[in-house]
PDB file of C-alpha atoms in Angstrom:
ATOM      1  CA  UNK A   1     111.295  97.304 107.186  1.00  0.00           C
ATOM      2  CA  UNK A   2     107.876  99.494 106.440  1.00  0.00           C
ATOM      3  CA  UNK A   3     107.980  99.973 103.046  1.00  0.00           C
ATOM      4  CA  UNK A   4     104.751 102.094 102.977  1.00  0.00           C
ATOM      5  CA  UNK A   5     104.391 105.025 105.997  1.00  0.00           C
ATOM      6  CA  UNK A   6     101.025 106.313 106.626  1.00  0.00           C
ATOM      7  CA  UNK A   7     100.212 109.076 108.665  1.00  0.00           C
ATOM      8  CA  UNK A   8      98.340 110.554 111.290  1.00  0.00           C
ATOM      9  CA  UNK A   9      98.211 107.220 113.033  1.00  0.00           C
ATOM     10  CA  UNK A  10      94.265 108.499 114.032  1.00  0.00           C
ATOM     11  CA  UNK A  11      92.221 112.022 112.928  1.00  0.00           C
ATOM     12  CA  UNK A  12      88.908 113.333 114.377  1.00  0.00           C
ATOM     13  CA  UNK A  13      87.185 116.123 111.244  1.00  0.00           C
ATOM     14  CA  UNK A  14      83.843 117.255 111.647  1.00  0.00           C
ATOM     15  CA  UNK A  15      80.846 116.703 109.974  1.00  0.00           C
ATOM     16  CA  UNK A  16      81.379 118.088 106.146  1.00  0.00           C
ATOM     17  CA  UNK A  17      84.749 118.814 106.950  1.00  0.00           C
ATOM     18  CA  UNK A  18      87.783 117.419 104.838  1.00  0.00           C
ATOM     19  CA  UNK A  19      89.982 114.210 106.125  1.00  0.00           C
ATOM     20  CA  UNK A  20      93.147 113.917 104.714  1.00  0.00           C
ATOM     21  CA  UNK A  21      95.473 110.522 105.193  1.00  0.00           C
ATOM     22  CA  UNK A  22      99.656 110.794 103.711  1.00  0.00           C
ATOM     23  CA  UNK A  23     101.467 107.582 102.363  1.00  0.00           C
ATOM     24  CA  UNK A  24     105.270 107.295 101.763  1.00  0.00           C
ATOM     25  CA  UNK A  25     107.169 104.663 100.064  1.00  0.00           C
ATOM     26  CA  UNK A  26     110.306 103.767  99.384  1.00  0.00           C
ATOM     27  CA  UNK A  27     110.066 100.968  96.239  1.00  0.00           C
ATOM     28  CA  UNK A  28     110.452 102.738  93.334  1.00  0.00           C
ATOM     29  CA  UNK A  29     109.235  99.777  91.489  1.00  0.00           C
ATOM     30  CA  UNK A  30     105.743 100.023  93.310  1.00  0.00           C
ATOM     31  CA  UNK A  31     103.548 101.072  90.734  1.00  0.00           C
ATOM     32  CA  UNK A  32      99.804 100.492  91.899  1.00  0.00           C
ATOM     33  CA  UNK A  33      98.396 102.471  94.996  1.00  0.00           C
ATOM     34  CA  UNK A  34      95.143 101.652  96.719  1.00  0.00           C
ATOM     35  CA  UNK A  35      93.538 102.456  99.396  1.00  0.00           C
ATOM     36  CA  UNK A  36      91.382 100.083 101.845  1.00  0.00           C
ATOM     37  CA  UNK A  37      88.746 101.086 103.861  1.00  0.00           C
ATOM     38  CA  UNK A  38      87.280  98.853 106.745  1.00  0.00           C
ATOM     39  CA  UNK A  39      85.125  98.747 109.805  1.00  0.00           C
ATOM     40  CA  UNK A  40      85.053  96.905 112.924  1.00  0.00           C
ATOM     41  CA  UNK A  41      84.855  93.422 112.514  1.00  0.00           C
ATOM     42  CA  UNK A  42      84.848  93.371 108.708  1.00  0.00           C
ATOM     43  CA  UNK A  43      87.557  92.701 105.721  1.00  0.00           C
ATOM     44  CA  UNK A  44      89.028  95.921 104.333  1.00  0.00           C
ATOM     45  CA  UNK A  45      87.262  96.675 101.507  1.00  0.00           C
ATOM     46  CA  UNK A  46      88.943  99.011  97.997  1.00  0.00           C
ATOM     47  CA  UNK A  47      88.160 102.192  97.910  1.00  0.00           C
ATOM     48  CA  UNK A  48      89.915 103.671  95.175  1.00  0.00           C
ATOM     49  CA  UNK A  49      92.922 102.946  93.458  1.00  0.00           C
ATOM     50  CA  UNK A  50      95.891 105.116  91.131  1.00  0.00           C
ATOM     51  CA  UNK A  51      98.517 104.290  88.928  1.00  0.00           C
ATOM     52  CA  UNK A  52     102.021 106.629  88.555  1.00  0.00           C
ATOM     53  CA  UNK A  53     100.934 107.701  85.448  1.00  0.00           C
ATOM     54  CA  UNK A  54      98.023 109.626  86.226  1.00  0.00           C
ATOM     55  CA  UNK A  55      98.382 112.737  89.433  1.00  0.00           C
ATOM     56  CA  UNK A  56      95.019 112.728  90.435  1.00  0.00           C
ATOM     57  CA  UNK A  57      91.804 110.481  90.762  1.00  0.00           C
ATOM     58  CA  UNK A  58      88.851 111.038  91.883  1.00  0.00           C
ATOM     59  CA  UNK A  59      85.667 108.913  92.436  1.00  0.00           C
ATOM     60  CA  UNK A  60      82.459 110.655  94.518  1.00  0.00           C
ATOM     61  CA  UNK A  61      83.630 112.342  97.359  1.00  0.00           C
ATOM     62  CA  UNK A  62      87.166 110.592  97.315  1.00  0.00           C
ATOM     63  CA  UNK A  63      90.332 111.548  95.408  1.00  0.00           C
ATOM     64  CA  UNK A  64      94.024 110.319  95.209  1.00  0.00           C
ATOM     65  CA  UNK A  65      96.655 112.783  95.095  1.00  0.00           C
ATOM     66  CA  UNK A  66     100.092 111.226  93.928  1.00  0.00           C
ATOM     67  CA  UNK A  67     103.430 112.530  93.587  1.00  0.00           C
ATOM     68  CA  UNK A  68     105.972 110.537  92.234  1.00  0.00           C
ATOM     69  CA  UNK A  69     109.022 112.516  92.555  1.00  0.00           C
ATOM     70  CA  UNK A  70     108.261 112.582  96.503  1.00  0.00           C
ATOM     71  CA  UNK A  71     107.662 109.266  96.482  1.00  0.00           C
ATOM     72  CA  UNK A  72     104.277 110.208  97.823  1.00  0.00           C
ATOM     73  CA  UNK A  73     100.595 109.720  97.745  1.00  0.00           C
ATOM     74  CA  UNK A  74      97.423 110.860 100.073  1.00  0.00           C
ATOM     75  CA  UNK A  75      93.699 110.057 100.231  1.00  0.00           C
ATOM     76  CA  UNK A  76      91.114 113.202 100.740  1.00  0.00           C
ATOM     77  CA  UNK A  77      87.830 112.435 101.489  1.00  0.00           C
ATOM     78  CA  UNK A  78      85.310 115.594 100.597  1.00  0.00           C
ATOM     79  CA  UNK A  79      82.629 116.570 102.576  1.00  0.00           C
ATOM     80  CA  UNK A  80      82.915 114.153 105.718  1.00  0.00           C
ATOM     81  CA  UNK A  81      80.085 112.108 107.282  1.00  0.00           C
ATOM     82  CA  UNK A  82      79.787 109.998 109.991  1.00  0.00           C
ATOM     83  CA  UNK A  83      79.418 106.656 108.150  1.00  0.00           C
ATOM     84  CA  UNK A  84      83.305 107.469 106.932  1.00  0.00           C
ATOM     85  CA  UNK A  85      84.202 106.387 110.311  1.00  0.00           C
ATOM     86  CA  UNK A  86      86.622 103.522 109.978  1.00  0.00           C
ATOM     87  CA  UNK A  87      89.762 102.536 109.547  1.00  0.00           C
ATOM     88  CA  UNK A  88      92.013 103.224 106.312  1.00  0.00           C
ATOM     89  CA  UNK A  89      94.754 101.836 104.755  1.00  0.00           C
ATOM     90  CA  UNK A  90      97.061 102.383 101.809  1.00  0.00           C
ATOM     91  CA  UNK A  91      98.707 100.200  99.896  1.00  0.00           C
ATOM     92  CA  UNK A  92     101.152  99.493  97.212  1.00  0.00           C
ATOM     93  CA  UNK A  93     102.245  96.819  94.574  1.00  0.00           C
ATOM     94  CA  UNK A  94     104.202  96.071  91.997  1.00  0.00           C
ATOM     95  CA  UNK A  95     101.659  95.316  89.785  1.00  0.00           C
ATOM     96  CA  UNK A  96     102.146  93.722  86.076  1.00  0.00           C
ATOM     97  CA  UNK A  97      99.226  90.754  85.941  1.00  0.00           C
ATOM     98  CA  UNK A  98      98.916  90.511  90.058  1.00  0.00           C
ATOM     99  CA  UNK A  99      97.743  94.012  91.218  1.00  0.00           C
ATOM    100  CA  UNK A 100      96.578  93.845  94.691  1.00  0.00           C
ATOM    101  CA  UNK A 101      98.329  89.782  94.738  1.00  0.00           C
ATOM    102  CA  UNK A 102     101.082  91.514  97.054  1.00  0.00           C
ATOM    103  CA  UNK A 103     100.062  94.078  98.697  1.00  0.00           C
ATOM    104  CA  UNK A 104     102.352  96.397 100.798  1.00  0.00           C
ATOM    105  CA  UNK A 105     100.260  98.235 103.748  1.00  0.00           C
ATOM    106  CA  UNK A 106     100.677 101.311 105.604  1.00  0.00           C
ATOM    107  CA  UNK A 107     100.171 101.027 109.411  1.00  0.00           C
ATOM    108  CA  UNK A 108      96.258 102.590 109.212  1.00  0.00           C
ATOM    109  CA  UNK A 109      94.251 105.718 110.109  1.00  0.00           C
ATOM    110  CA  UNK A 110      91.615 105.477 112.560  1.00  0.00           C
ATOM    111  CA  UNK A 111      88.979 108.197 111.135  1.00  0.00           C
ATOM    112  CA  UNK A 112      86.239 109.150 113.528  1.00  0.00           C
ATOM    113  CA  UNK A 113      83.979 111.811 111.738  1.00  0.00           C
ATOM    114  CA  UNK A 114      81.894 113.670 114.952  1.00  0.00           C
ATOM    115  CA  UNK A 115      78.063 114.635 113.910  1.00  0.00           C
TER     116      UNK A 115
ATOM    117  CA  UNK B   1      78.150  85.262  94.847  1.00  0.00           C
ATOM    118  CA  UNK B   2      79.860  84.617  98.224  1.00  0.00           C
ATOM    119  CA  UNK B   3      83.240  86.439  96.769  1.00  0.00           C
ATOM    120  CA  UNK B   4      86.012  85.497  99.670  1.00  0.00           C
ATOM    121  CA  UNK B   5      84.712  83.083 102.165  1.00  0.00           C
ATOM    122  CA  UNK B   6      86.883  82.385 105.100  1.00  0.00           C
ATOM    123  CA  UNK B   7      86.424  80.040 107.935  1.00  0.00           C
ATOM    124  CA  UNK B   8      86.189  79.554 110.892  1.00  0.00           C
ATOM    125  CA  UNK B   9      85.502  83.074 111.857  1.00  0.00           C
ATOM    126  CA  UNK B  10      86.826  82.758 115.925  1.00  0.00           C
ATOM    127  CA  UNK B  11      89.704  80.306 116.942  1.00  0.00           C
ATOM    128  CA  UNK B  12      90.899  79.689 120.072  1.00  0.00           C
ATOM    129  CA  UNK B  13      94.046  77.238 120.103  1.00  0.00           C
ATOM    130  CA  UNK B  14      96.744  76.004 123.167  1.00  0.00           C
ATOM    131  CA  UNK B  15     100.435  76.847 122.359  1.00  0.00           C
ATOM    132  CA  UNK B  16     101.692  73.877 120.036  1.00  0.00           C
ATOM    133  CA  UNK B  17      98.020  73.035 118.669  1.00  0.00           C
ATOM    134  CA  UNK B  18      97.869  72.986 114.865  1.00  0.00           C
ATOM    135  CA  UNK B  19      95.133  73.855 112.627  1.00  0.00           C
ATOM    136  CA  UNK B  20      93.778  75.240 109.087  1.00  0.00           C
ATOM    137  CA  UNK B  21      92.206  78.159 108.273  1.00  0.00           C
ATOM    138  CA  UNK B  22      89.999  77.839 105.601  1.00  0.00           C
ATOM    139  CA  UNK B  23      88.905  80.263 102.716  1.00  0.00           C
ATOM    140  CA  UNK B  24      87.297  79.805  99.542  1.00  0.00           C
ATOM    141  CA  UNK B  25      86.335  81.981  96.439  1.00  0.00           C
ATOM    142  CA  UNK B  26      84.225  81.505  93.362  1.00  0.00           C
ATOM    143  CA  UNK B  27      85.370  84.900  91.691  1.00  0.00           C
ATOM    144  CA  UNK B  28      87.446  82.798  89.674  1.00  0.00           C
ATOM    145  CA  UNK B  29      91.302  84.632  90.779  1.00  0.00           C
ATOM    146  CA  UNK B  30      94.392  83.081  89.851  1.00  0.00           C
ATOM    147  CA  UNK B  31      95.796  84.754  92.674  1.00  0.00           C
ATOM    148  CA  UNK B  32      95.108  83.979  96.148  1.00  0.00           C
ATOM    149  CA  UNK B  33      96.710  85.840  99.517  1.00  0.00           C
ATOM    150  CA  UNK B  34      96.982  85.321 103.219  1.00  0.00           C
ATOM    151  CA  UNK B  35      97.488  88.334 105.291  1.00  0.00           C
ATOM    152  CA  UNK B  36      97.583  88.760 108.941  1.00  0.00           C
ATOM    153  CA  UNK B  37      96.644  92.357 110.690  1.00  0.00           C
ATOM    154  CA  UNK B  38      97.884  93.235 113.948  1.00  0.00           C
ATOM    155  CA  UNK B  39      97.521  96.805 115.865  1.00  0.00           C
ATOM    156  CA  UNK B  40      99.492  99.530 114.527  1.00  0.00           C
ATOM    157  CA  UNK B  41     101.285  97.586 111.760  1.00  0.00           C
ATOM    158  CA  UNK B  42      98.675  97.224 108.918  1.00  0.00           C
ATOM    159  CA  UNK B  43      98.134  93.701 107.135  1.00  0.00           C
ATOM    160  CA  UNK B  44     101.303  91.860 106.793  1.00  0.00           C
ATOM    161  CA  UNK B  45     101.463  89.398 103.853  1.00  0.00           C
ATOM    162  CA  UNK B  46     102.428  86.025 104.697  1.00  0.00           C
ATOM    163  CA  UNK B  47     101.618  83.468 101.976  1.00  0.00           C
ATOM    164  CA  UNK B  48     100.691  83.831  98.456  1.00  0.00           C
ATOM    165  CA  UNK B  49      99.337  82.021  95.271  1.00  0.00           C
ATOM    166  CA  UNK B  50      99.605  82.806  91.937  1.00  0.00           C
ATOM    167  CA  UNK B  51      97.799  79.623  90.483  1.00  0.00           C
ATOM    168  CA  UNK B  52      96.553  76.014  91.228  1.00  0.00           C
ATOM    169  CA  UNK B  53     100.209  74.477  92.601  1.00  0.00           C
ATOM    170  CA  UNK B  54     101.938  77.673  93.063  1.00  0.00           C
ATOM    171  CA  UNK B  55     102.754  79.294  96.004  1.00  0.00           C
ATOM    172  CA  UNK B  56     105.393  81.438  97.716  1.00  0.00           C
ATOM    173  CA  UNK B  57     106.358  83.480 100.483  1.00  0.00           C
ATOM    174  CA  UNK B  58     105.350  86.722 101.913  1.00  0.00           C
ATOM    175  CA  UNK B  59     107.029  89.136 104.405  1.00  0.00           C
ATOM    176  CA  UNK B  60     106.050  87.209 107.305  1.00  0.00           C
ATOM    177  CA  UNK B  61     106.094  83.351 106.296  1.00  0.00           C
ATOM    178  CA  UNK B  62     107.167  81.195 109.496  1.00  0.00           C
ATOM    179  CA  UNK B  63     105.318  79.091 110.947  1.00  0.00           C
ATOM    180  CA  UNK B  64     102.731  78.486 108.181  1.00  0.00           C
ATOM    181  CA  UNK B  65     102.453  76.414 105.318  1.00  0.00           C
ATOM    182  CA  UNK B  66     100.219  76.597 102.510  1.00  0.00           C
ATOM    183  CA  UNK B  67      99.090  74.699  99.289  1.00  0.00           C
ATOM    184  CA  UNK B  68      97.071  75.704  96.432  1.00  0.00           C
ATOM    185  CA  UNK B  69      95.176  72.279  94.786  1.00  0.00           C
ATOM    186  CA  UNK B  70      92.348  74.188  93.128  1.00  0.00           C
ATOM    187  CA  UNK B  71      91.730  77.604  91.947  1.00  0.00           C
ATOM    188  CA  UNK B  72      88.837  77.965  94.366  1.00  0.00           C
ATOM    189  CA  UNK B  73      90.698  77.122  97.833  1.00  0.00           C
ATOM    190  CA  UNK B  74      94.068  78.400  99.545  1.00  0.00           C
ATOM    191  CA  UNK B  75      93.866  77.095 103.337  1.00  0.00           C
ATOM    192  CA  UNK B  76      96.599  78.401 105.750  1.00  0.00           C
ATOM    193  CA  UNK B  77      97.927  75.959 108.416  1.00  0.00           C
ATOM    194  CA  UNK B  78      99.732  76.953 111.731  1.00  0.00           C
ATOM    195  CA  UNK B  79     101.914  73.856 112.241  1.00  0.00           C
ATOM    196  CA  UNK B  80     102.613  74.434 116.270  1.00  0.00           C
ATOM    197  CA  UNK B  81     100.432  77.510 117.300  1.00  0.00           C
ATOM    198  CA  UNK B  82     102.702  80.028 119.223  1.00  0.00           C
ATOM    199  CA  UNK B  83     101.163  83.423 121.243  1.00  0.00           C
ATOM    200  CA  UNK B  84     103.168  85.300 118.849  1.00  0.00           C
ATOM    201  CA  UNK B  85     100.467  83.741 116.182  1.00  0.00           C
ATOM    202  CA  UNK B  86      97.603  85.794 118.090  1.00  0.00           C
ATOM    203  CA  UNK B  87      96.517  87.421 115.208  1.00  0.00           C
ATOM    204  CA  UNK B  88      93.615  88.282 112.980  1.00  0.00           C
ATOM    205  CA  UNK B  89      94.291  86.706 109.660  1.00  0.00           C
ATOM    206  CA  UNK B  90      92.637  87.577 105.987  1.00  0.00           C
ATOM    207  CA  UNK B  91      92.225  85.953 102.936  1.00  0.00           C
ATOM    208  CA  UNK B  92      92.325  87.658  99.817  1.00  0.00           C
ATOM    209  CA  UNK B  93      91.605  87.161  96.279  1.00  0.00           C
ATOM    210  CA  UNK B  94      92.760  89.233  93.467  1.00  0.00           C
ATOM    211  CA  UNK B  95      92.998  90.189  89.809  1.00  0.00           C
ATOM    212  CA  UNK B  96      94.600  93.281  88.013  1.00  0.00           C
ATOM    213  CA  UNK B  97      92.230  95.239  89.558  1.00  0.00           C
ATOM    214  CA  UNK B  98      92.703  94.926  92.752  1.00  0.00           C
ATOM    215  CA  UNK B  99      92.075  92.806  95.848  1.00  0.00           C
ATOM    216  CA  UNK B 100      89.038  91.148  97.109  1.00  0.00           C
ATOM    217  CA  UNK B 101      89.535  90.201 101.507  1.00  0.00           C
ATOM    218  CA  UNK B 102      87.319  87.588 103.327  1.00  0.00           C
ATOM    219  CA  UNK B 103      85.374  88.870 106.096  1.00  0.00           C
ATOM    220  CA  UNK B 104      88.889  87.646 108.951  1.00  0.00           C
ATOM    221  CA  UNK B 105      89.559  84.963 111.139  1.00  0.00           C
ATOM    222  CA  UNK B 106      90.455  85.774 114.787  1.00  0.00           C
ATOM    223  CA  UNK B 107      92.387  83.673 116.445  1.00  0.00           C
ATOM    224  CA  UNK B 108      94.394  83.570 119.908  1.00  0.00           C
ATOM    225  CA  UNK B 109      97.117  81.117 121.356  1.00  0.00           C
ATOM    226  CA  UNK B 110      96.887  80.757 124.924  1.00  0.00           C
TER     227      UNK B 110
END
């Protein structure tokens, strides 16, 4: 049972152009969101994280969009480079004391950003 | 400051070997995670720790056992390695802010 659906599976933007990843769950008790980015041969790393109490957050060039009545939530990166190229995932937790303890993944987006 | 150390970082075992996968942090975290990633289905949580003697199960437990001694150290053992364990598998460490992951451990059963 995926709990968390992320989509497109992979996305190609151009240089300064806008990527956009979409996460679905289903546990309505899931109540911190992060997103993971990671490269080849590495850990995945946090990116940027939102709670359901806030719509929107942003930090540099990324931002969180969250909607909880749709049970939804999507990462835009601003302004694209190549050095974005990797591989994101979301995530979600139920978090009280253990947030990011039990994490609940998405399946990944493989980002390639073309000079 | 290492943060999430995990070793070895390449592991090749025979079908019904056994072995430990090691990680270590000096963050400090009460609560310590094992994931394992495989294509097209994200990480996958199998064991987890949320202090020195506790442990529990994740989505994907069988076939591994765990034990959490110190606060520092949460090894993973694969009791009789299967192909189905061909994997790579991370270590995490986390507070309320979110999750710290070792650098991975690849391993394949042949």
């Amino acid at each position: 049972q995926q709990q968390v659906k992320q989509s497109p599976q992979s996305l190609i933007v151009q240089k300064g152009g806008i990527s956009i990843i979409n996460c679905a769950y289903e546990n309505t008790a899931f109540d911190y969101f992060p997103w993971y980015q990671q490269f080849p041969g590495k850990g995945p790393a946090l990116l940027i994280a939102i709670r359901p109490d806030v719509s929107e957050k942003k930090e540099g060039r990324f931002t969180i969009s969250f909607n909880k009545s749709a049970k939804q939530f999507s990462l835009h990166i601003m302004d694209s480079q190549p050095g974005d190229s990797a591989t994101y995932f979301c995530a979600a937790s139920i978090s009280g004391a253990t947030s990011g303890s039990r994490l609940t993944f998405g399946e990944g987006t493989q980002l390639t950003v073309n000079p | 400051n290492a943060g999430v150390t995990q070793t070895p970082k390449f592991q090749v075992l025979k079908t019904g070997q056994s072995m430990t996968l090691q990680c270590a942090q000096d963050m400090n975290h009460e609560y310590m995670s094992w994931y394992r990633q495989d294509p097209g289905m994200g990480l996958r949580l199998i064991h987890y720790s949320v202090g020195a003697g506790i442990t529990d199960q994740g989505e994907v437990p069988n076939g591994y056992n765990v034990s959490r001694s110190t606060t520092e150290d949460f090894p993973l053992r694969l009791l009789s390695a299967a192909p189905s364990q061909t994997s790579v598998y991370f270590c995490a460490s986390s507070y309320w802010g979110g999750a710290f992951f070792g650098q991975g451990t690849r391993l394949t059963v042949v």
